[in-house]
Coordinates of C-alpha atoms and ligand atoms in Angstrom, one line a residue:
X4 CA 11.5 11.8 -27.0
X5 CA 10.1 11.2 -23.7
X6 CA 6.9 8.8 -23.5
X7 CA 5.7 10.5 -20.4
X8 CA 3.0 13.3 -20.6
X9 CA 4.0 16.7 -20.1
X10 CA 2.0 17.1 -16.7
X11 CA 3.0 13.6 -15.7
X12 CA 3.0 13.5 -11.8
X13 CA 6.8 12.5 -10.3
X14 CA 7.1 11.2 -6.9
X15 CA 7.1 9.1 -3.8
X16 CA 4.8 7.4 -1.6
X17 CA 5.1 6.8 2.5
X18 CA 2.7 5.9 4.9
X19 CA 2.2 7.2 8.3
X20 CA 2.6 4.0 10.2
X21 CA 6.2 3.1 8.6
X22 CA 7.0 7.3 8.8
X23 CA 6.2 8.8 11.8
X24 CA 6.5 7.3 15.2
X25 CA 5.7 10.0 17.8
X26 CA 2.7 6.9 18.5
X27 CA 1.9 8.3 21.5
X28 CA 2.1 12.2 21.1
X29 CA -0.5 15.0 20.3
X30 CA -3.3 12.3 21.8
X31 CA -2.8 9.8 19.5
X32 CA -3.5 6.2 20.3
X33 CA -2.5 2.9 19.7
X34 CA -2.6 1.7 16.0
X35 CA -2.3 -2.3 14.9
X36 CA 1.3 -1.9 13.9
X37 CA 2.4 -0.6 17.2
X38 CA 1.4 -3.8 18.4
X39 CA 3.6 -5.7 16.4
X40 CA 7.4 -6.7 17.6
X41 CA 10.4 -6.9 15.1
X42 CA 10.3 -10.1 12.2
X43 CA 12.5 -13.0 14.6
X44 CA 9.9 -12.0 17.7
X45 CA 7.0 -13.6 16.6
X46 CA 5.6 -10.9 14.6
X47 CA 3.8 -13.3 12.1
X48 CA 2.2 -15.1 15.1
X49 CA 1.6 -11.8 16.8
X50 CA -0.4 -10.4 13.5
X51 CA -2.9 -13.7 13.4
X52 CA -3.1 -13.1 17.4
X53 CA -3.4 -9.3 18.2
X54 CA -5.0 -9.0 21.0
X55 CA -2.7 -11.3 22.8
X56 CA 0.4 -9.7 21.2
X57 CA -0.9 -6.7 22.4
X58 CA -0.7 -7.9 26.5
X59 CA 3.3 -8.9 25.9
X60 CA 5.7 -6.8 26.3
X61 CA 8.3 -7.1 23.4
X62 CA 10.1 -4.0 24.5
X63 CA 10.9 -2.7 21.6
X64 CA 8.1 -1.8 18.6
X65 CA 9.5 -0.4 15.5
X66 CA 6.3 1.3 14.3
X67 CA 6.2 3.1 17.4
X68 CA 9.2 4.9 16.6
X69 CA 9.1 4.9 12.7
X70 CA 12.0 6.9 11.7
X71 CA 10.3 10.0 13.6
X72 CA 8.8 11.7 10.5
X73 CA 6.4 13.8 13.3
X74 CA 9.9 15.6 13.8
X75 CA 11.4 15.3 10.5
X76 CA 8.7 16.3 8.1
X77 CA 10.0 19.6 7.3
X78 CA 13.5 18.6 6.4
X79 CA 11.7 15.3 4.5
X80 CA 9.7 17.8 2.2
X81 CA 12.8 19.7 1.1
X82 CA 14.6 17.0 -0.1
X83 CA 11.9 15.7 -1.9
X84 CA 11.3 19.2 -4.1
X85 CA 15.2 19.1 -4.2
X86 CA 14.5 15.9 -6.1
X87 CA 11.6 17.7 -7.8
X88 CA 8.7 15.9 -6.8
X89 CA 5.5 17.4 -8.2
X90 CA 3.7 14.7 -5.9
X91 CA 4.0 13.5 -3.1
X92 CA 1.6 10.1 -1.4
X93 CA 1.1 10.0 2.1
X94 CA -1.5 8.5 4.4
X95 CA -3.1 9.6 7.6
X96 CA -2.6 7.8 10.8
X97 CA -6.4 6.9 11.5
X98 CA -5.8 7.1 15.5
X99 CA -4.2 9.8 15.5
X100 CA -7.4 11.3 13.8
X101 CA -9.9 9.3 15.8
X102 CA -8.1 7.9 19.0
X103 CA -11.2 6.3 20.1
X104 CA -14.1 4.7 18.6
X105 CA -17.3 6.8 18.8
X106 CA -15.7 10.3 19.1
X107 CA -18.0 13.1 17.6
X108 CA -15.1 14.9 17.1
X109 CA -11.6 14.7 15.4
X110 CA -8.6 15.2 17.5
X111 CA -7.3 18.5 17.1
X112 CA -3.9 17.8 18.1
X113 CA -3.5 15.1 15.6
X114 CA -4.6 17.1 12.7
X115 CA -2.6 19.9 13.1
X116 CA 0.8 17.9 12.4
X117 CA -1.2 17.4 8.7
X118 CA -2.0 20.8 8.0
X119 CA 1.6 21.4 8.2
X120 CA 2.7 18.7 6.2
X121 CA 0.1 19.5 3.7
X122 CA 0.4 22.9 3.7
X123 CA 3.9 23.0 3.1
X124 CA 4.4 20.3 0.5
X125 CA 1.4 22.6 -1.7
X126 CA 4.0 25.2 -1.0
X127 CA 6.9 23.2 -2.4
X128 CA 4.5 22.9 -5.5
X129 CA 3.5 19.0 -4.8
X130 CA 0.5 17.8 -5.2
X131 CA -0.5 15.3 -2.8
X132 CA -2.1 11.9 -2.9
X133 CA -3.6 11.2 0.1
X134 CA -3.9 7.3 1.0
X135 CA -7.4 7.5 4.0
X136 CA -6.4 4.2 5.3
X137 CA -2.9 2.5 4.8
X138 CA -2.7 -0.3 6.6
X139 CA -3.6 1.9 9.5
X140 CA -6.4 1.0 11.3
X141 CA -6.7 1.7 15.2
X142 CA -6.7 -0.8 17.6
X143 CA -9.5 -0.1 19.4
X144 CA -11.2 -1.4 16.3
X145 CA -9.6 -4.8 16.6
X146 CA -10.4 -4.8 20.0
X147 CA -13.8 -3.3 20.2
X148 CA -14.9 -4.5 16.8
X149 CA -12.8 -7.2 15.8
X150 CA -12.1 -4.4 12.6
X151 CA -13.9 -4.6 9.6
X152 CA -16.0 -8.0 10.2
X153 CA -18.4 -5.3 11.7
X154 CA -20.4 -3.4 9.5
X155 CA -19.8 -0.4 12.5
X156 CA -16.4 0.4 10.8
X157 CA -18.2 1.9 8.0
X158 CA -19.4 4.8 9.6
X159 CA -16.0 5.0 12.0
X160 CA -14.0 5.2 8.5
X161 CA -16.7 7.7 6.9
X162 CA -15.9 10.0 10.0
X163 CA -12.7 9.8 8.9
X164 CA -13.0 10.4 5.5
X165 CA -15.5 13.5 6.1
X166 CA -13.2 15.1 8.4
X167 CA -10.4 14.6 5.6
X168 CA -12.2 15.9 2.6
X169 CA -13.8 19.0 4.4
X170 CA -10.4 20.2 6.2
X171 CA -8.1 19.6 2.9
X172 CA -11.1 20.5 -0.4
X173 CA -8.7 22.9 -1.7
X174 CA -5.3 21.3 -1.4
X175 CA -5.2 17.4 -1.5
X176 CA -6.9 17.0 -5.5
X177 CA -6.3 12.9 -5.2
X178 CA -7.2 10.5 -2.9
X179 CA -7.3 6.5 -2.4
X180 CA -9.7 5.1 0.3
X181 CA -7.7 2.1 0.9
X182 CA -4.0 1.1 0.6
X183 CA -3.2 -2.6 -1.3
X184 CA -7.3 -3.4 -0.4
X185 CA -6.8 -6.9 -1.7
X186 CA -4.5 -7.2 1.4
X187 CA -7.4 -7.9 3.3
X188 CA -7.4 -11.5 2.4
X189 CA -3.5 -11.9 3.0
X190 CA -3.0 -9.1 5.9
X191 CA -6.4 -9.2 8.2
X192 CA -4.6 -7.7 11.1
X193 CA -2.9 -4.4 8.5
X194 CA -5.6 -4.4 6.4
X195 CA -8.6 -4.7 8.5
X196 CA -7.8 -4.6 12.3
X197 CA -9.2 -8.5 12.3
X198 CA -8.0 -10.9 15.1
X199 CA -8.0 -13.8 12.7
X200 CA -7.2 -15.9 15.6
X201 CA -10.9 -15.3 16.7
X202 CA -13.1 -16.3 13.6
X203 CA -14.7 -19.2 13.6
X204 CA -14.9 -19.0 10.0
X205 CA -12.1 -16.8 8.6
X206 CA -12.7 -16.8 5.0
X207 CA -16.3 -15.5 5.7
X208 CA -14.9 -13.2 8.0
X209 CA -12.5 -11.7 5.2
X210 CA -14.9 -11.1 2.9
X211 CA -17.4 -9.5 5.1
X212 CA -15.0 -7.4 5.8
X213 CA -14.1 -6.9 2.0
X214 CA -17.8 -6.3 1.7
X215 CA -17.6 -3.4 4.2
X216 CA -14.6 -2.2 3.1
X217 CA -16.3 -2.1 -0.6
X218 CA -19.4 -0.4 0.3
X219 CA -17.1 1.7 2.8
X220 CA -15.3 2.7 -0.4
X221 CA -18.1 3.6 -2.5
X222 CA -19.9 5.8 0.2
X223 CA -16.8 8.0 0.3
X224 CA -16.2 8.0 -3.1
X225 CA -19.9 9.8 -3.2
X226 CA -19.3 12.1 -0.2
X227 CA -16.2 13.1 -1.7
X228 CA -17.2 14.1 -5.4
X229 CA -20.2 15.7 -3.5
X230 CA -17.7 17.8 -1.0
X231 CA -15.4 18.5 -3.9
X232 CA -16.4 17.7 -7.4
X233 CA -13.2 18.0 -8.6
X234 CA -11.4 15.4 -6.0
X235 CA -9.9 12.3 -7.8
X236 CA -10.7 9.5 -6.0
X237 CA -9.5 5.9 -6.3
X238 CA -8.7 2.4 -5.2
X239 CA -6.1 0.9 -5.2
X240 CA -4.3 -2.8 -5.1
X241 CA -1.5 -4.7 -4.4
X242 CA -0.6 -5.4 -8.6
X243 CA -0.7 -9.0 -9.4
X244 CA 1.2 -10.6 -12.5
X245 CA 0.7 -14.4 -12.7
X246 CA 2.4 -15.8 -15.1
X247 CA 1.4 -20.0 -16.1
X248 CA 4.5 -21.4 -15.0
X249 CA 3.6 -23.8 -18.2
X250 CA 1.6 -24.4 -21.3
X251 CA -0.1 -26.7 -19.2
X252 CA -3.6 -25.4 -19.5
X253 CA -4.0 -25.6 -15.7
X254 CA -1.9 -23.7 -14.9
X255 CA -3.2 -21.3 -17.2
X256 CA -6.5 -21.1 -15.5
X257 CA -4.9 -21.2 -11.6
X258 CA -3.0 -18.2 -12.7
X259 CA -6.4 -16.7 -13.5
X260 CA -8.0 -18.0 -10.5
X261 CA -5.5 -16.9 -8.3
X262 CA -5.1 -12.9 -10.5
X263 CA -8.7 -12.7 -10.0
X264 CA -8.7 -13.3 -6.2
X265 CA -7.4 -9.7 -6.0
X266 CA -9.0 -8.0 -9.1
X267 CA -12.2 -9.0 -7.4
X268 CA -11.7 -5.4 -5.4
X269 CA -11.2 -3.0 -7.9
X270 CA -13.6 -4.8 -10.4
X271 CA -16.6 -4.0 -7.8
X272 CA -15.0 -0.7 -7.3
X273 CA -14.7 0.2 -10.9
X274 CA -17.5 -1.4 -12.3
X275 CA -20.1 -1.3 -9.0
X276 CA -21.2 -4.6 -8.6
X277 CA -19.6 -7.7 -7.8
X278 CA -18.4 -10.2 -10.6
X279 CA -20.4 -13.4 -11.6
X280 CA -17.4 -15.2 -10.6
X281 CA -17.1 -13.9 -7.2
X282 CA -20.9 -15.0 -6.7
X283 CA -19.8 -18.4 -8.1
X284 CA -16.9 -17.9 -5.4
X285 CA -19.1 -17.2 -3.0
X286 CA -21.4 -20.0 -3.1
X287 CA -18.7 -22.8 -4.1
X288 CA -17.5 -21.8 -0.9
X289 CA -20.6 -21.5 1.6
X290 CA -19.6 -17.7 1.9
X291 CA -22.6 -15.6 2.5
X292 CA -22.1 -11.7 2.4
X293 CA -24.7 -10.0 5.3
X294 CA -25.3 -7.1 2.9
X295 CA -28.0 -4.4 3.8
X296 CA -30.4 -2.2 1.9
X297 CA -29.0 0.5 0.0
X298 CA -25.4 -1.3 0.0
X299 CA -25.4 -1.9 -3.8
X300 CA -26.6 1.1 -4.6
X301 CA -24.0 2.5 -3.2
X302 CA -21.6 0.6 -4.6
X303 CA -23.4 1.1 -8.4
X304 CA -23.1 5.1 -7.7
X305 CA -19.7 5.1 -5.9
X306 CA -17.4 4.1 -9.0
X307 CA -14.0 5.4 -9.0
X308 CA -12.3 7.7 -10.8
X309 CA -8.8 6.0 -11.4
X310 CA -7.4 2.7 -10.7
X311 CA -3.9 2.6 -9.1
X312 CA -1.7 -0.2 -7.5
X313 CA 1.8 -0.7 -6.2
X314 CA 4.3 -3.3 -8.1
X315 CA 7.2 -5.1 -6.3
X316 CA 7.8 -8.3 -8.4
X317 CA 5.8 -10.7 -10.5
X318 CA 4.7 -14.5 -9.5
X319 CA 4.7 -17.5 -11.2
X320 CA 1.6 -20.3 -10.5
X321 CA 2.1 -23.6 -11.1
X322 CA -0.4 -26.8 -10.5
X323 CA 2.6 -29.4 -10.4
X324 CA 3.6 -31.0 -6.6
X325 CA 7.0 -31.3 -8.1
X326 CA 7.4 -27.2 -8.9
X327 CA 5.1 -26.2 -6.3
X328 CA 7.4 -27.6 -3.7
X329 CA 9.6 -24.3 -5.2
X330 CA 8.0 -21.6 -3.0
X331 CA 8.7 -17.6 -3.9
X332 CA 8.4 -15.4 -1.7
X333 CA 7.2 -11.7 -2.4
X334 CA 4.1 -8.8 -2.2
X335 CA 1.4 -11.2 -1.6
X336 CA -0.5 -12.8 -4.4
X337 CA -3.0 -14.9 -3.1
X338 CA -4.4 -16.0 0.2
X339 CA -2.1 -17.9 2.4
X340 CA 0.5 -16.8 4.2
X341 CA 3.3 -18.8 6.1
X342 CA 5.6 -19.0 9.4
X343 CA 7.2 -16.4 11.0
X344 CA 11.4 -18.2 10.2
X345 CA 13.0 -15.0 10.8
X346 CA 11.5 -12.4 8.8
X347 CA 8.1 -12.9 7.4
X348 CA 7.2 -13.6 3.8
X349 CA 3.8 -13.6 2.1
X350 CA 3.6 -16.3 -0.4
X351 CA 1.1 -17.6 -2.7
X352 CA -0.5 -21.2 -2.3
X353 CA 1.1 -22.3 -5.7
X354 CA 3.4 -19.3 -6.5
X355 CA 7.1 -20.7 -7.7
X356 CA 10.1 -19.4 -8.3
X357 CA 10.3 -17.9 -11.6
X358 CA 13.7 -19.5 -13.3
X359 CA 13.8 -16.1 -16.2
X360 CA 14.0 -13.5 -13.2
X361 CA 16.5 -12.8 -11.0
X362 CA 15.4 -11.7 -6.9
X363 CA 16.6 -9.3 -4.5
X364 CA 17.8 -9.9 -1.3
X365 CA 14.5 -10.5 0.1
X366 CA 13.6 -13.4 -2.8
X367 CA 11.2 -10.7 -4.3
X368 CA 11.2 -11.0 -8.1
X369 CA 12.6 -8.6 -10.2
X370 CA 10.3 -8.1 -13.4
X371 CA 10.1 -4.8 -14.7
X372 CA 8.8 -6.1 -18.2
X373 CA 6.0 -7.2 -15.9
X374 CA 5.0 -3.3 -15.2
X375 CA 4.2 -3.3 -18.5
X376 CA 2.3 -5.9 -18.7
X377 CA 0.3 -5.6 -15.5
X378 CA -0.1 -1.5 -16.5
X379 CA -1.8 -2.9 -19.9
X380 CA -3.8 -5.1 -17.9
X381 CA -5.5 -2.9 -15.5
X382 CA -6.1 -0.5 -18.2
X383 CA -7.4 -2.9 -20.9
X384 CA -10.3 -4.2 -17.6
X385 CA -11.1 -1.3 -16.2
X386 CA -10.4 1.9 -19.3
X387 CA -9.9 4.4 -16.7
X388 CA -6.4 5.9 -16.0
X389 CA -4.0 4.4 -13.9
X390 CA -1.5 5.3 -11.3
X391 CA 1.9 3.7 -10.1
X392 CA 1.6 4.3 -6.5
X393 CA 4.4 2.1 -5.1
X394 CA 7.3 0.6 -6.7
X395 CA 10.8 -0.1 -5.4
X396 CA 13.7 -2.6 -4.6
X397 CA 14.2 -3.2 -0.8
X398 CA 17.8 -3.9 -0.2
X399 CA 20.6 -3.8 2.5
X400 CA 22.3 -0.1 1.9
X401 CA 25.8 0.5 3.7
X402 CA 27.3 3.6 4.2
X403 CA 30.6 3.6 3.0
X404 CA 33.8 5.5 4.2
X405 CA 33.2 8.4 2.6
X406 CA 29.6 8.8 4.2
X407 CA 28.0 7.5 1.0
X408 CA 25.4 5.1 -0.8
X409 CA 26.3 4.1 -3.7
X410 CA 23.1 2.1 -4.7
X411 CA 23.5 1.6 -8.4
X412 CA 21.1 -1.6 -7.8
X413 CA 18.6 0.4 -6.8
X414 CA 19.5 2.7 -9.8
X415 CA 19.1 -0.2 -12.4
X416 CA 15.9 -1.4 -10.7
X417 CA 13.9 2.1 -11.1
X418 CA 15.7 2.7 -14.5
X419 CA 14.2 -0.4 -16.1
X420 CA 10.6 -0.3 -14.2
X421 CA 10.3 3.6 -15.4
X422 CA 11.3 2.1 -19.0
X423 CA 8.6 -0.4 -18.8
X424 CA 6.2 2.1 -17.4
X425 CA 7.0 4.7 -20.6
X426 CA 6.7 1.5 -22.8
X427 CA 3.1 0.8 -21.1
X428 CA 2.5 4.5 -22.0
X429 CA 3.8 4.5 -25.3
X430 CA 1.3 1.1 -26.0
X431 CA -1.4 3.5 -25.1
X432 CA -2.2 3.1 -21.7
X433 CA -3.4 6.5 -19.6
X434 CA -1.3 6.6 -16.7
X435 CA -1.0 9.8 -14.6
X436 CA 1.9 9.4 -12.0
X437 CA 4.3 7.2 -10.5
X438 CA 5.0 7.5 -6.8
X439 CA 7.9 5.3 -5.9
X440 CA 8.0 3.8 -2.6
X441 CA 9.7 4.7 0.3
X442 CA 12.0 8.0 -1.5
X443 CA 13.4 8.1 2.1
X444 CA 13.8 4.4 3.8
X445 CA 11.2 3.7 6.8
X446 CA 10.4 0.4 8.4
X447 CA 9.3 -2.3 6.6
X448 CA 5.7 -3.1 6.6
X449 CA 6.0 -7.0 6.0
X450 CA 8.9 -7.0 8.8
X451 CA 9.2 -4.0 10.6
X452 CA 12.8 -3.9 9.5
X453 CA 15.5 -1.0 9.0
X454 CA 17.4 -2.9 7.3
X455 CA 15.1 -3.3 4.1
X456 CA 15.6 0.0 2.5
X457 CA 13.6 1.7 -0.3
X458 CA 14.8 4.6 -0.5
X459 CA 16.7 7.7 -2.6
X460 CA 17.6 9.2 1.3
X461 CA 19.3 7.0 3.9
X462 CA 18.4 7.4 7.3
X463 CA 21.4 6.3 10.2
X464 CA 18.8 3.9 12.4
X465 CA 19.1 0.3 12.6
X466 CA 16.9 -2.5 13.0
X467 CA 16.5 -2.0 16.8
X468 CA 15.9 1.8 17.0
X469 CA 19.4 2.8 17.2
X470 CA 20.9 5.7 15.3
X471 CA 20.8 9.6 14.9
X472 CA 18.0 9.9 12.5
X473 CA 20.4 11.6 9.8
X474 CA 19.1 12.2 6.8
X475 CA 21.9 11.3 3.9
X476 CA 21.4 11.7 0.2
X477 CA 22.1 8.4 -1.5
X478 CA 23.3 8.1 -5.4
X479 CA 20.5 7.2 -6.7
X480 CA 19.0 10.5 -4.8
X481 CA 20.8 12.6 -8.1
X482 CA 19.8 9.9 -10.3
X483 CA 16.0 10.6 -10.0
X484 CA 16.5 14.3 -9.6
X485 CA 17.5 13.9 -13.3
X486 CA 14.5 11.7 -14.5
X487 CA 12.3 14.2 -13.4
X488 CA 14.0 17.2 -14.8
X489 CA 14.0 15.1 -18.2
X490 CA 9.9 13.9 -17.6
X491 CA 11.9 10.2 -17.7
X492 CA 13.6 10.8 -20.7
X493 CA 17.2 10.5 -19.0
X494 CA 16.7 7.6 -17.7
Ligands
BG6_28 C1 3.2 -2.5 0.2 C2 2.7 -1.6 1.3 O1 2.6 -3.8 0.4 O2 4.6 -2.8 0.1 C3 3.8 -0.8 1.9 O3 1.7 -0.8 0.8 C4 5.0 -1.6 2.1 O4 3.2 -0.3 3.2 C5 5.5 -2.0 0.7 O5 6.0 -1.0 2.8 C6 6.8 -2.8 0.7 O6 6.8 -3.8 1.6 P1 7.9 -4.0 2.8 O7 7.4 -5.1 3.6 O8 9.1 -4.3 2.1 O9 7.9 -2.7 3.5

């Protein structure tokens, strides 16, 4: 008997910046990705530095081309209902929306490529959850605004979102404001269009912005249940497991320390008002938030409706110099980040390597027991349903001689997260979907990589843009076919 509900929603999850290219087409203008050279270029130096990156000229930008989605879409939508997708997660590219700051109105252009996308993947019988910001926002913002540290950005991302809900009130039913919004403290540039480079004090900076972003949030969430009472709207965050790497009682409270420095979002966003221990936070670290009348109020009234995150791989915290010297690398779980030796990695102050788990090519722990456990988590904080909105192993896929991928790694990976997800259900937890990431393979946010590939549909393009564009069905492209047709019984 299958543990998944019988209108459970199956799919996948891409975001415009990584999908479509076509950055310059239609009117659209720059966004902070297509700023940003391949990993080995300086890319980690060029996202703390954008507005210098921005006057080199790397030559090549591989969120510029994306793998040319804005051509592809139509061919994209049909393999995925081939697959049977009942959902399908994608995100709008803000300056393709808004190309400059202050425009009254949207840009026509731009939004006729999503009515087409939208319209037909309602026509394919998907529902769609639509991400308002992934790790999209327009340069001019950076430049203009240096992003969210201005409290402008509020009313530049509620344009957006008014334009969004109006246009699609009877065909998108879910939306998430913000994509992996505990970024912000890892990802400044991706998740908040901040020059870091230029804050004189960058941890106020990121959580001013955090504040904007939060009160950003909870005004949409209002004008959306006010467009459309029946829209779905929620936040979502990069999941965090930290497991003690010890008994050791320190480490015990570290690994709460550093899970809380990214349920600090969703727990204002859920709850509507900020934690005790974020004040204490706050004031341990001379942190204080400009916040204006009517901003709590808002963030009281603009609650969410579901809480949903994307899991990679678990951490493992540790107090000791001797094990901390063991760096992991992996989705980001707390706020540092380090060099730019080739590709980039986002790793933890004090996160280790875990000896019990084994890592994929990109030293990303593989933990699907920890699904489970972080599904129970969210659910036991927050008792409002969940969603899986990303999960997925990155790894180098080769085509073989007879024109195939046989990815039976990536099979085993999705076979024993689902597992752990039906286990989570089974323990009682109310989940509504699971959008996989990247069903077709698209550049690498952390990277801007071909190379790391997600996805159930191979595309021929390497890391430096060359390539046909082919679509190609991988193995594990039949594989998931069948988990849906069972509701994740065959697994
Ligand atoms: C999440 C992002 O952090 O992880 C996605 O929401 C991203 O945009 C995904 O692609 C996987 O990371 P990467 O760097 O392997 O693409």
């Amino acid at each position: 008997m299958s543990n998944f509900p019988k209108n459970f929603l199956w799919g996948g999850a891409t975001a415009a910046d990584q999908y479509e290219g076509a950055y310059d087409l239609d009117g659209k203008s720059l966004s902070a990705s297509d700023i940003l050279p391949l990993s080995g270029n300086g890319r980690k130096w060029a996202l703390d530095h954008p507005l210098e990156a921005a006057k080199k000229n790397y030559g090549f930008y591989p969120a510029r081309e994306g793998i040319d989605g804005y051509h592809h879409w139509e061919e994209d939508l049909e393999l995925f209902h081939e697959m049977g997708f009942n959902v399908y997660r994608m995100s709008v590219s803000w300056p393709r929306v808004f190309p400059e700051a202050g425009m009254e109105k949207a840009n026509e252009a731009g939004l006729k490529y999503y009515d087409k996308v939208i319209n037909k993947a309602r026509e394919l019988g998907m529902d769609i959850i639509m991400t308002i910001d992934h790790f999209d926002t327009p340069f001019w913002a950076t430049d203009e605004f240096n992003g969210w540290t201005d409290r402008r950005m509020i009313d530049e991302y509620l344009k957006l979102a008014r334009t969004l809900f109006t246009r699609y009130k009877n065909q998108v039913k879910y939306w998430i404001t913000f994509n992996e919004i505990n970024a912000l403290l890892n990802y400044p540039l991706f998740a908040g269009g901040i020059d870091i480079s230029r804050c004189s004090n960058p941890l106020q900076a990121r959580y001013q912005a955090a504040h904007n972003q939060l009160v950003a949030s909870a005004k949409a969430v209002i004008m959306g249940h006010e467009i459309n009472p029946d829209f779905k709207i929620g936040s979502m965050i990069a999941g965090v497991v930290n497991y003690p790497n010890s008994p050791y009682p320190e480490d015990a409270l570290e690994a709460q320390e550093t899970t809380r420095k990214s349920y600090f979002f969703p727990d204002v966003q859920a709850r509507g008002y900020y934690p005790l221990y974020a004040k204490r936070f706050f004031k341990d670290n001379n942190i204080h938030l400009d916040i204006e009348d009517g901003d709590l109020e808002a963030l009281k009234k603009g609650t969410v409706d579901f809480v949903s995150f994307s899991y990679y791989s678990s951490s493992d915290v540790s107090t000791d110099p001797r094990i901390k010297a063991k760096k992991t690398a992996g989705n980001f779980s707390s706020a540092s980040s380090h060099n730019d030796g080739g590709t980039v990695t986002w790793d933890a102050e004090n996160t280790v390597i875990n000896p019990y788990l084994e890592s994929s090519s990109w030293g990303w722990a593989i933990d699907p027991i920890g699904l489970r456990y972080l599904l129970n988590d969210i659910y036991d904080r927050y008792q409002k349903p969940v969603m899986v909105v990303e999960n997925g192993l990155g790894e180098h896929d080769a085509l073989t001689q007879d024109g195939k991928v046989h990815d039976d790694y990536r099979i085993k990976y999705m076979r024993d997260h689902i597992k752990q997800m039906g286990l989570a259900i089974h323990d009682g937890v109310e989940c509504w979907g699971y959008t996989m990431w990247g069903p077709i393979d698209i550049i690498a946010n952390s990277t801007g990589e071909m190379s790391k590939r997600y996805g159930f549909i191979y595309v021929d393009r390497d890391d430096h843009g060359n390539g046909t564009n082919k679509r190609i069905k991988k193995d594990s492209f039949d594989w998931y076919k069948k988990v849906i047709a069972s509701n994740g019984e065959n697994l």
